[in-house]
């Protein structure tokens, strides 16, 4: 056997790589929307919270008032939902207006 053939016979083929396919639970986890929650605080006036909800989310007075009352009476309200990026943006805007807001996956 020549040196060339001997070298070729010891060359290894690349190992097979197993690619893990996400199961349906992982896919559902990714597809679930994120929600933005505004929490009650002792600082902001109810009229101000209503105004901020109208300004940031385009809610009419009735919808913004209903959400503000939910925050006031129940301690929190979901004010928007969507992708993680959108929710992060909404939380940042609410913080910039002095409201206490968080997000979580629905």
Coordinates of N, CA and C in Angstrom, one line a residue:
X1 N 0.9 -1.2 0.0 CA 0.0 0.0 0.0 C 0.9 1.2 0.0
X2 N 0.6 2.1 -0.9 CA 1.4 3.4 -0.9 C 1.1 4.3 0.2
X3 N 2.0 5.2 0.4 CA 1.7 6.2 1.5 C 0.5 7.0 1.3
X4 N 0.2 7.3 0.1 CA -1.0 8.0 -0.3 C -2.3 7.2 0.1
X5 N -2.3 5.9 -0.3 CA -3.5 5.1 0.0 C -3.6 4.9 1.5
X6 N -2.5 4.7 2.2 CA -2.5 4.5 3.7 C -3.1 5.8 4.3
X7 N -2.7 7.0 3.9 CA -3.2 8.2 4.5 C -4.7 8.3 4.2
X8 N -5.2 7.9 3.0 CA -6.6 8.0 2.7 C -7.4 7.0 3.5
X9 N -6.9 5.9 3.8 CA -7.6 4.9 4.5 C -7.8 5.3 6.0
X10 N -7.0 6.2 6.6 CA -7.2 6.6 7.9 C -8.0 7.8 8.1
X11 N -8.4 8.4 7.0 CA -9.2 9.7 7.1 C -10.6 9.3 7.5
X12 N -11.1 10.1 8.5 CA -12.4 9.8 9.0 C -13.4 10.7 8.4
X13 N -14.6 10.1 8.2 CA -15.7 10.9 7.7 C -16.3 11.8 8.8
X14 N -16.9 12.9 8.4 CA -17.4 13.8 9.5 C -18.5 13.0 10.2
X15 N -18.6 13.3 11.5 CA -19.6 12.6 12.4 C -20.9 13.2 12.0
X16 N -21.9 12.3 12.2 CA -23.3 12.8 11.9 C -23.7 13.7 13.1
X17 N -24.4 14.8 12.7 CA -24.9 15.7 13.7 C -26.4 15.6 13.8
X18 N -26.8 15.4 15.0 CA -28.2 15.2 15.3 C -28.8 16.6 15.6
X19 N -29.8 17.0 14.8 CA -30.4 18.3 15.1 C -31.7 18.0 15.8
X20 N -31.8 18.7 16.9 CA -33.0 18.5 17.7 C -34.1 19.4 17.2
X21 N -35.2 18.7 16.9 CA -36.4 19.5 16.4 C -37.2 19.9 17.6
X22 N -37.6 21.1 17.7 CA -38.5 21.5 18.8 C -39.8 20.8 18.8
X23 N -40.2 20.4 20.0 CA -41.5 19.7 20.1 C -42.6 20.7 20.1
X24 N -43.8 20.3 20.0 CA -44.9 21.2 19.8 C -45.0 22.1 21.1
X25 N -44.6 21.7 22.2 CA -44.7 22.5 23.4 C -43.8 23.7 23.3
X26 N -42.6 23.5 22.8 CA -41.7 24.6 22.6 C -42.2 25.6 21.5
X27 N -42.8 25.1 20.5 CA -43.4 26.0 19.5 C -44.5 26.8 20.0
X28 N -45.4 26.2 20.8 CA -46.5 26.9 21.4 C -46.0 28.0 22.4
X29 N -44.9 27.7 23.1 CA -44.3 28.6 24.0 C -43.9 29.9 23.3
X30 N -43.3 29.7 22.1 CA -42.8 30.8 21.3 C -43.9 31.6 20.7
X31 N -45.0 30.9 20.4 CA -46.1 31.6 19.8 C -47.0 32.4 20.7
X32 N -46.9 32.1 22.0 CA -47.8 32.7 23.0 C -47.4 34.2 23.1
X33 N -48.5 35.1 23.1 CA -48.2 36.5 23.1 C -47.7 37.0 24.5
X34 N -47.1 38.1 24.5 CA -46.7 38.8 25.8 C -47.8 39.8 26.1
X35 N -48.0 40.0 27.4 CA -49.0 41.0 27.8 C -48.3 42.0 28.7
X36 N -48.7 43.3 28.6 CA -48.2 44.4 29.4 C -49.2 44.7 30.5
X37 N -48.8 44.7 31.7 CA -49.6 44.9 32.9 C -49.3 46.3 33.5
X38 N -50.3 47.1 33.7 CA -50.1 48.3 34.5 C -50.6 48.0 35.9
X39 N -49.8 48.4 36.9 CA -50.1 48.2 38.3 C -50.5 49.5 39.0
X40 N -51.3 49.3 40.0 CA -51.8 50.4 40.8 C -50.6 51.0 41.6
X41 N -50.6 52.3 41.7 CA -49.6 53.0 42.5 C -50.3 54.1 43.3
X42 N -49.7 54.5 44.4 CA -50.3 55.6 45.2 C -49.9 57.0 44.7
X43 N -49.2 57.1 43.6 CA -48.7 58.4 43.1 C -49.6 59.1 42.0
X44 N -49.9 58.3 41.0 CA -50.5 58.9 39.8 C -52.0 59.0 40.0
X45 N -52.5 60.2 39.5 CA -54.0 60.4 39.6 C -54.7 59.5 38.5
X46 N -55.9 59.2 38.8 CA -56.7 58.3 37.9 C -56.8 59.0 36.6
X47 N -57.0 60.3 36.6 CA -57.2 61.0 35.3 C -55.9 61.0 34.5
X48 N -54.7 61.0 35.2 CA -53.5 61.0 34.5 C -53.3 59.6 33.8
X49 N -53.6 58.5 34.5 CA -53.5 57.2 34.0 C -54.4 57.0 32.8
X50 N -55.6 57.5 32.8 CA -56.5 57.5 31.7 C -55.9 58.2 30.5
X51 N -55.3 59.4 30.7 CA -54.8 60.2 29.7 C -53.6 59.4 29.0
X52 N -52.7 58.8 29.9 CA -51.5 58.1 29.3 C -52.0 56.9 28.5
X53 N -53.0 56.2 28.9 CA -53.5 55.0 28.1 C -54.1 55.5 26.8
X54 N -54.7 56.6 26.8 CA -55.3 57.2 25.5 C -54.1 57.6 24.6
X55 N -53.2 58.3 25.2 CA -52.0 58.8 24.4 C -51.2 57.7 23.8
X56 N -50.8 56.7 24.6 CA -49.8 55.7 24.2 C -50.5 54.6 23.3
X57 N -51.7 54.2 23.6 CA -52.3 53.1 23.0 C -53.5 53.5 22.0
X58 N -53.9 54.8 22.0 CA -54.9 55.2 21.2 C -56.3 54.8 21.6
X59 N -56.4 54.4 22.9 CA -57.8 54.0 23.4 C -58.7 55.2 23.5
X60 N -60.0 55.0 23.2 CA -60.9 56.0 23.4 C -61.1 56.2 24.9
X61 N -61.8 57.3 25.3 CA -62.0 57.7 26.7 C -62.6 56.5 27.5
X62 N -63.7 55.9 26.9 CA -64.4 54.8 27.6 C -63.5 53.6 27.9
X63 N -62.7 53.2 26.9 CA -61.8 52.1 27.1 C -60.7 52.4 28.1
X64 N -60.1 53.6 28.0 CA -59.0 54.0 28.9 C -59.5 54.1 30.3
X65 N -60.7 54.6 30.5 CA -61.3 54.7 31.8 C -61.6 53.4 32.4
X66 N -62.1 52.5 31.6 CA -62.4 51.1 32.1 C -61.1 50.4 32.6
X67 N -60.0 50.6 31.8 CA -58.7 50.0 32.2 C -58.2 50.7 33.4
X68 N -58.3 52.0 33.5 CA -57.8 52.7 34.7 C -58.6 52.3 35.9
X69 N -59.9 52.1 35.8 CA -60.7 51.6 37.0 C -60.3 50.2 37.4
X70 N -60.0 49.4 36.4 CA -59.5 48.0 36.7 C -58.2 48.1 37.5
X71 N -57.3 48.9 37.1 CA -56.0 49.1 37.8 C -56.3 49.6 39.2
X72 N -57.2 50.6 39.3 CA -57.5 51.1 40.6 C -58.2 50.1 41.6
X73 N -59.2 49.4 41.0 CA -60.0 48.5 41.9 C -59.4 47.1 42.1
X74 N -58.7 46.6 41.1 CA -58.2 45.2 41.1 C -56.6 45.2 41.3
X75 N -56.0 46.4 41.2 CA -54.6 46.5 41.4 C -53.8 46.3 40.2
X76 N -54.4 45.9 39.1 CA -53.6 45.8 37.8 C -54.6 45.6 36.7
X77 N -54.1 45.8 35.5 CA -54.9 45.6 34.2 C -53.9 45.3 33.1
X78 N -54.3 44.4 32.2 CA -53.5 44.2 31.0 C -53.9 45.3 30.0
X79 N -53.0 46.0 29.5 CA -53.2 47.2 28.6 C -52.8 47.0 27.2
X80 N -52.0 46.0 26.9 CA -51.6 45.6 25.6 C -51.0 44.2 25.5
X81 N -50.9 43.7 24.3 CA -50.3 42.4 24.1 C -49.7 42.3 22.7
X82 N -48.8 41.4 22.5 CA -48.2 41.2 21.2 C -46.8 40.5 21.4
X83 N -45.9 40.8 20.5 CA -44.6 40.2 20.5 C -43.8 40.7 21.7
X84 N -42.8 40.0 22.0 CA -41.9 40.4 23.1 C -41.3 41.8 22.9
X85 N -40.9 42.0 21.7 CA -40.3 43.3 21.4 C -41.3 44.5 21.6
X86 N -42.5 44.3 21.1 CA -43.5 45.3 21.2 C -43.9 45.5 22.7
X87 N -44.0 44.4 23.4 CA -44.3 44.6 24.9 C -43.2 45.3 25.6
X88 N -41.9 45.0 25.3 CA -40.8 45.7 25.9 C -40.9 47.2 25.6
X89 N -41.2 47.5 24.4 CA -41.4 48.9 24.0 C -42.5 49.6 24.8
X90 N -43.6 48.9 24.9 CA -44.8 49.4 25.6 C -44.4 49.7 27.1
X91 N -43.8 48.7 27.7 CA -43.4 48.9 29.1 C -42.4 50.1 29.3
X92 N -41.5 50.2 28.4 CA -40.6 51.4 28.4 C -41.3 52.7 28.3
X93 N -42.3 52.7 27.4 CA -43.1 54.0 27.2 C -43.9 54.3 28.5
X94 N -44.5 53.3 29.1 CA -45.3 53.5 30.3 C -44.3 54.0 31.4
X95 N -43.2 53.4 31.6 CA -42.2 53.8 32.6 C -41.8 55.3 32.3
X96 N -41.6 55.6 31.1 CA -41.2 57.0 30.8 C -42.3 58.0 31.2
X97 N -43.6 57.5 31.3 CA -44.7 58.4 31.7 C -45.0 58.2 33.2
X98 N -44.1 57.5 33.9 CA -44.2 57.4 35.4 C -45.1 56.3 35.9
X99 N -45.6 55.4 35.0 CA -46.5 54.3 35.4 C -45.7 53.1 35.7
X100 N -46.1 52.3 36.7 CA -45.5 51.0 37.0 C -46.1 50.0 36.1
X101 N -45.2 49.4 35.3 CA -45.7 48.4 34.3 C -44.7 47.2 34.2
X102 N -45.2 46.1 34.0 CA -44.4 44.9 33.7 C -45.0 44.1 32.5
X103 N -44.2 43.1 32.1 CA -44.7 42.2 31.1 C -44.5 40.8 31.4
X104 N -45.3 39.9 30.8 CA -45.1 38.5 31.0 C -45.7 37.8 29.8
X105 N -45.3 36.5 29.6 CA -45.9 35.8 28.6 C -47.2 35.2 29.0
X106 N -48.2 35.4 28.1 CA -49.6 35.0 28.5 C -49.8 33.6 28.5

